[in-house]
Coordinates of C-alpha atoms and ligand atoms in Angstrom, one line a residue:
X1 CA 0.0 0.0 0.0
X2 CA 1.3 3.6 -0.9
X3 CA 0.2 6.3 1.0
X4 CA -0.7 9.5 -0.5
X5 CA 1.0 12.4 1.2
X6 CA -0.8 15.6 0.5
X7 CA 2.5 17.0 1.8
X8 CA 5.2 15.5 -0.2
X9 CA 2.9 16.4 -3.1
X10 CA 2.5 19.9 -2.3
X11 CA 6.2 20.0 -1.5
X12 CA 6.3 19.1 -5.4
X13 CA 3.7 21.9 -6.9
X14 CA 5.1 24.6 -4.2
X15 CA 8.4 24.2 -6.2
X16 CA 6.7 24.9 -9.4
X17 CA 4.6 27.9 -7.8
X18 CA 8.1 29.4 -6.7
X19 CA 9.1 29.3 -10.0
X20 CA 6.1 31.0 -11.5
X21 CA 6.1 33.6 -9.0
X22 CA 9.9 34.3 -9.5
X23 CA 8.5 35.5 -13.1
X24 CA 5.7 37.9 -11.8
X25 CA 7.2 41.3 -10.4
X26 CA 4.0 42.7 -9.3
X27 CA 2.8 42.2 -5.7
X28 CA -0.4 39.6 -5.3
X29 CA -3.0 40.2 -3.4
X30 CA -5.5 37.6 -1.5
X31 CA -8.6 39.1 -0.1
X32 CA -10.6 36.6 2.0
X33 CA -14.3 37.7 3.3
X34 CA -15.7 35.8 6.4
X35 CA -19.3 37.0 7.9
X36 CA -20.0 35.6 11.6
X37 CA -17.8 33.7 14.0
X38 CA -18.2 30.2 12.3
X39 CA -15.1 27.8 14.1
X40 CA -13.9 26.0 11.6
X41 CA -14.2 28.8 8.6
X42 CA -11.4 30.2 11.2
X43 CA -9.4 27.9 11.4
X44 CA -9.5 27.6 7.4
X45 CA -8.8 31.0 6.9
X46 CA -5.9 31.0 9.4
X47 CA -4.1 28.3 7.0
X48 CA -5.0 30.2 3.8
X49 CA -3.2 33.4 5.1
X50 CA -0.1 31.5 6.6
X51 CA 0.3 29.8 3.0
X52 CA 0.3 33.1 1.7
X53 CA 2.7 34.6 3.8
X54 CA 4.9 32.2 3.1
X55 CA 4.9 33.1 -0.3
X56 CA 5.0 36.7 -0.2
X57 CA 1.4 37.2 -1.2
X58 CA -0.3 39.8 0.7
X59 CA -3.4 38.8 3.0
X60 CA -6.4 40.3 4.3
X61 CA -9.4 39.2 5.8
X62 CA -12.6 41.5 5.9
X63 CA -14.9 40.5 8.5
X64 CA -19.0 41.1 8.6
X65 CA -21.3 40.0 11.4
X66 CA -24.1 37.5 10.9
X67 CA -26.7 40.3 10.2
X68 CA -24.9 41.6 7.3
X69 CA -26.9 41.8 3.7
X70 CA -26.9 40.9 0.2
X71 CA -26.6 45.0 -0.5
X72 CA -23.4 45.5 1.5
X73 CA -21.6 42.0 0.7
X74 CA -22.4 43.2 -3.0
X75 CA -21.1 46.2 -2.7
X76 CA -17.9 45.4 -1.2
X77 CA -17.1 42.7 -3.7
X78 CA -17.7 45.2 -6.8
X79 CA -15.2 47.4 -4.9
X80 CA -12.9 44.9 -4.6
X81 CA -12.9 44.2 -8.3
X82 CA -12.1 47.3 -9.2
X83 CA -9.3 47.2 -6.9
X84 CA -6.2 46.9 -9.5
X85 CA -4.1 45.8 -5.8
X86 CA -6.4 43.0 -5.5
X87 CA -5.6 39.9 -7.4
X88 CA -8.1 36.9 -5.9
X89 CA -11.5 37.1 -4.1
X90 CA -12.5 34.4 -1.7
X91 CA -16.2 34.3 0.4
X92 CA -15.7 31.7 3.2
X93 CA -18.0 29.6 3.0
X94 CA -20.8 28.9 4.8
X95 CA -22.4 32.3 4.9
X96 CA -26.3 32.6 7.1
X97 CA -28.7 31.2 5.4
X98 CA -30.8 34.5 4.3
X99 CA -28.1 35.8 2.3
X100 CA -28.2 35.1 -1.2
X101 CA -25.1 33.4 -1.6
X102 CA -25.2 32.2 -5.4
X103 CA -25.7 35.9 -5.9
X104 CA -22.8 37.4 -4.2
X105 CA -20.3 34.5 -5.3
X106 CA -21.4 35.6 -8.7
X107 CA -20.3 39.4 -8.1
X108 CA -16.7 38.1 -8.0
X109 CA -15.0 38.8 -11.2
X110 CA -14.6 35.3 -12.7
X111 CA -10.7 36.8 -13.0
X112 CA -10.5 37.6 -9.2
X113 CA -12.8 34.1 -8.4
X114 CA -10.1 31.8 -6.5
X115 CA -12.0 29.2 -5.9
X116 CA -13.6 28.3 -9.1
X117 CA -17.3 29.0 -7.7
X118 CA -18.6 31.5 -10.1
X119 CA -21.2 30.3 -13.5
X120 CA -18.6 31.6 -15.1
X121 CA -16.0 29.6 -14.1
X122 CA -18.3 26.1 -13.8
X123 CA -19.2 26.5 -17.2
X124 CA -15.5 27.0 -18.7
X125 CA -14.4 24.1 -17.0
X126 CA -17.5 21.9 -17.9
X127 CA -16.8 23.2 -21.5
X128 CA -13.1 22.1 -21.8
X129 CA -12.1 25.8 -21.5
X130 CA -9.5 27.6 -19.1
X131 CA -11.0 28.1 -16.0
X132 CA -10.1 28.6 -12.0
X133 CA -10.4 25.3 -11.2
X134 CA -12.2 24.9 -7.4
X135 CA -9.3 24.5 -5.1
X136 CA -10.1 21.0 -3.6
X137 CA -11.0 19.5 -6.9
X138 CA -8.1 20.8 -8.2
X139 CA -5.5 19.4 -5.3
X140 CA -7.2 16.0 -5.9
X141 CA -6.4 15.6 -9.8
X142 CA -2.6 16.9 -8.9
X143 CA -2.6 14.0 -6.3
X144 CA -3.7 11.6 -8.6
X145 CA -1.3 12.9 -11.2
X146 CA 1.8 12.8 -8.8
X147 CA 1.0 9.6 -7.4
X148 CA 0.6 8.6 -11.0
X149 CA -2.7 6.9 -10.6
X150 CA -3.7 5.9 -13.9
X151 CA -7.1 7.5 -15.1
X152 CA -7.8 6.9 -19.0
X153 CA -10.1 3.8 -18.8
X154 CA -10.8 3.9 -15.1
X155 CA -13.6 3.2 -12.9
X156 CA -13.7 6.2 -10.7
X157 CA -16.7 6.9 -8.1
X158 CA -17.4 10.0 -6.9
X159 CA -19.3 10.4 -3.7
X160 CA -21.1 13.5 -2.7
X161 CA -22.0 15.6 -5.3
X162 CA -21.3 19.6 -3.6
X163 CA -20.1 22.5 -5.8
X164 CA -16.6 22.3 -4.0
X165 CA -15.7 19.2 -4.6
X166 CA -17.9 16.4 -6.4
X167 CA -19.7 18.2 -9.3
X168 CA -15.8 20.3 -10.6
X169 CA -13.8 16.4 -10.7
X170 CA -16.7 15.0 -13.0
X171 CA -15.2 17.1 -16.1
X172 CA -11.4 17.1 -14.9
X173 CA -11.8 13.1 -14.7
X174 CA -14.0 13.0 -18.1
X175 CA -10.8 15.2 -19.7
X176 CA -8.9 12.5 -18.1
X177 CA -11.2 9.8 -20.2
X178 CA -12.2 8.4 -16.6
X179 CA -15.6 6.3 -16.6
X180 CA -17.1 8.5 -13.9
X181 CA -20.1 7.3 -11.3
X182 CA -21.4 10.4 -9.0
X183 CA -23.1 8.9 -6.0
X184 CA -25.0 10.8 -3.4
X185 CA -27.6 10.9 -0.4
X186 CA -30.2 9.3 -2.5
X187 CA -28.2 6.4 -4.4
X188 CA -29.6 2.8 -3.7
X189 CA -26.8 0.5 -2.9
X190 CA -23.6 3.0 -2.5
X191 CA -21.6 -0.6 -1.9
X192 CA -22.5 -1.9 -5.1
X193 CA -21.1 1.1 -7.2
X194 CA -18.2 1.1 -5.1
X195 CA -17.5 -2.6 -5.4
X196 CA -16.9 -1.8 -9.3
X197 CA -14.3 1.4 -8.8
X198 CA -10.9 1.3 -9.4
X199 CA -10.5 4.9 -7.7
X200 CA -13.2 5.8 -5.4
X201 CA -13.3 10.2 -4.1
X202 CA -15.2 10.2 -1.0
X203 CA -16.1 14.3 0.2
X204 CA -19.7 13.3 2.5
X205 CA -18.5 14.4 5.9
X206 CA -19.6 11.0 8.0
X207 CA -17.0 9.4 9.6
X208 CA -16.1 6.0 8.2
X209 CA -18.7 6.1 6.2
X210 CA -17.1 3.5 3.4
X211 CA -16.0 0.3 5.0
X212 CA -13.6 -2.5 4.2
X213 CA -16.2 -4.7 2.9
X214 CA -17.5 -1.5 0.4
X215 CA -13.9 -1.5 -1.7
X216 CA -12.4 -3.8 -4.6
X217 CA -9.0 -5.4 -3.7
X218 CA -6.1 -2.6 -5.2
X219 CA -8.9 0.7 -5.4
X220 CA -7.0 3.7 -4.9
X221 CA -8.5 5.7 -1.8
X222 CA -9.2 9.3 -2.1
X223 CA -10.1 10.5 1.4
X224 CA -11.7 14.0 1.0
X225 CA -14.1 13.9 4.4
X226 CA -13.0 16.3 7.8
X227 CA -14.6 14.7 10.9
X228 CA -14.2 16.9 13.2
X229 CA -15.2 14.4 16.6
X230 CA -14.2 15.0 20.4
X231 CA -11.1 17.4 18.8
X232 CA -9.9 14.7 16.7
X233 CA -10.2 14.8 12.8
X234 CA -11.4 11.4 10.8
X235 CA -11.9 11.0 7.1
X236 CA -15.2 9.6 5.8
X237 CA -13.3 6.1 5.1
X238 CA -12.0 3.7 7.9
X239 CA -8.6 4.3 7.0
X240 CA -7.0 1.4 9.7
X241 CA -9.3 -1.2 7.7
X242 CA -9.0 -0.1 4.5
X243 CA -5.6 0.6 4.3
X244 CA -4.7 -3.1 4.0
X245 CA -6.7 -3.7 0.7
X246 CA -6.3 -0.2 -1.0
X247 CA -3.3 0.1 -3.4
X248 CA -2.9 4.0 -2.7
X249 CA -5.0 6.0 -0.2
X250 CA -5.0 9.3 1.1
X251 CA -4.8 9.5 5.4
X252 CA -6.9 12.4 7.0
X253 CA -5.2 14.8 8.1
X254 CA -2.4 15.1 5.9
X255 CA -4.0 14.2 2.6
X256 CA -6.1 16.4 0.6
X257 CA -6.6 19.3 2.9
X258 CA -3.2 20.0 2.4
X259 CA -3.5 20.2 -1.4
X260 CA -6.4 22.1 -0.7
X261 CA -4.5 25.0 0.6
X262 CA -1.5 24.5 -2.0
X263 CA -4.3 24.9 -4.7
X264 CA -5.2 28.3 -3.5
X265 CA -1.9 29.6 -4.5
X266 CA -1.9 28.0 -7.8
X267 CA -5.1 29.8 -8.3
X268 CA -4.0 33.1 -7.3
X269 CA -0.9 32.6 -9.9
X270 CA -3.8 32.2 -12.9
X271 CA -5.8 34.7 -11.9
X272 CA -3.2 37.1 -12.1
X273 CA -2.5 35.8 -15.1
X274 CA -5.8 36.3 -16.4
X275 CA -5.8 39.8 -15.4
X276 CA -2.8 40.7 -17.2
Ligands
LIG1 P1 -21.4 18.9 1.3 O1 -21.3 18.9 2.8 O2 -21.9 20.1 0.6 O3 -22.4 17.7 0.8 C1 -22.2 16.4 1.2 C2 -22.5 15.5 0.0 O4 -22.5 14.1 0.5 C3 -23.8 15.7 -0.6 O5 -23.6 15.8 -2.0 C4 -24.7 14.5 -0.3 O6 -25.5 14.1 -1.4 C5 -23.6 13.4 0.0 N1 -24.0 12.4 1.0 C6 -24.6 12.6 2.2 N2 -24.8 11.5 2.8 C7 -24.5 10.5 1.9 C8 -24.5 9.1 2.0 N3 -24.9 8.4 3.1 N4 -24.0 8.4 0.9 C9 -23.5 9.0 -0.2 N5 -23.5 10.4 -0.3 C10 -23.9 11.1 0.8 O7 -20.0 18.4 0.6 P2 -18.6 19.1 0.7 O8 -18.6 20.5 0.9 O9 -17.9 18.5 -0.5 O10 -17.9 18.4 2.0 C11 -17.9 17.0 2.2 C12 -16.8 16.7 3.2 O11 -15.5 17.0 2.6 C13 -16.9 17.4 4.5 O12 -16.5 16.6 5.5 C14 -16.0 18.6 4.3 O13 -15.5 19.0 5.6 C15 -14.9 17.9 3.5 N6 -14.1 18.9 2.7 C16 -12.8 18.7 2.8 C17 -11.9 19.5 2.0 C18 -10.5 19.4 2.1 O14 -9.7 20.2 1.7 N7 -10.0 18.2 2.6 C19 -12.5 20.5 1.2 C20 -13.9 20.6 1.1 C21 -14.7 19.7 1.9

């Protein structure tokens, strides 16, 4: 069994980023915009701006409380695209409930949209074209590639089918020439489409949620789930089970959450190359 480190792998792509931003001369800009006190979006945050420190990219987070609206998030964003110091635009996500979030994700200027969420952005990358490429999505294919999982041909199943993750790796895996299976909440029988993957990509968010029994002999283990359960993290797979049938697998942490971050900078880089 090979385990997939999302370190050693980001180690790899942070090289390449160096190298990209060795060629830019301009200063890059991340703004990140939180509303309410949410835990975890913290904690995510915390790691986005320490990943760009790292790399010299400048970092600020503009916070709104819970009772902020549509008009003022909206506003903010259109300033922030007309910002020329301003290179990415990130809404932590989740936002309350009564704001209209496809709306305000959709004020980002699909240049300044780091995370791939804008209709704009969706529809390049369902149609083959250059697009910003949702970070998580994006860390998973990379993984894939460096651990040089082989995709043309492949069985892979998807499960969960969110914005974020699911729904983005169904056209980078087609572009692959993956056979691609999307289960989800309402699939009968999750075991028997797993039983026929060769690579199964699990982002539900319940703990152990595939089993030893659920995987084919050699599957390669894509561990996307954070379980976060008496302040210790779990994946969505039973990792100490699985681990002795899977031929690669991802551990939780240090898989794809790592890639995650790594992504972000990648996605800075093109939109600033989009803008220029
Ligand atoms: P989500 O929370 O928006 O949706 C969950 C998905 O799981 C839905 O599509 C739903 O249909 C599916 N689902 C629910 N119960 C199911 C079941 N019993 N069988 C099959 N499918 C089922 O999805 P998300 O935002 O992609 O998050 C999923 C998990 O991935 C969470 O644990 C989240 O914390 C984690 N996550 C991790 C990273 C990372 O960088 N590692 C990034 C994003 C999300």
């Amino acid at each position: 069994m090979i385990l997939m480190s999302g370190k050693d792998c980001s180690n790899y792509i942070k090289e390449e980023i160096k190298k990209e931003l060795n060629n830019i001369n301009n200063k890059l800009k991340l703004v990140v915009i939180r509303v309410g006190e949410d835990a975890a979006s913290k904690v995510y945050i915390n790691s986005k701006k320490k990943a760009c420190e790292s790399f010299n990219i400048d970092f600020e987070e503009i916070v709104y409380p819970d009772n902020i609206t549509d008009d003022i998030l909206i506003n903010k964003i259109n300033e922030l695209n007309n910002d020329t110091k301003v290179t990415g635009i990130l809404l932590q996500l989740p936002i309350p409930n009564h704001l209209n979030k496809d709306k305000i994700i959709n004020t980002i200027d699909y240049k300044k949209d780091v995370d791939g969420l804008t209709t704009i952005n969706i529809g390049k990358l369902n149609n083959n074209e250059k697009s910003i490429i949702p970070c998580t999505a994006l860390g998973i294919i990379n993984m894939l590639k460096y651990y040089e999982v082989n995709l043309e041909g492949s069985n892979v199943v998807i499960v969960g089918r969110s914005n974020l993750v699911g729904k983005p790796l169904i056209p980078l895996l087609l572009k692959n020439n993956a056979t691609v299976t999307v289960c989800h909440s309402k699939t009968k029988d999750l075991k028997s489409h797993l039983l026929n993957a060769d690579i199964i990509i699990c982002a539900v968010g319940k703990k152990h949620l595939i089993t030893k029994d659920m995987v084919n002999s050699g599957a390669v283990i894509i561990d996307v789930g954070i379980n976060r359960i008496d302040g210790k993290l779990y994946g969505d797979v039973d990792f100490d089970n699985v681990k002795d049938i899977a031929s690669k697998i991802t551990p939780v942490p240090g898989g794809v959450g790592v890639m995650t971050v790594t992504s972000l900078i990648s996605n800075i880089i093109e939109c600033y190359k989009l803008q220029m």
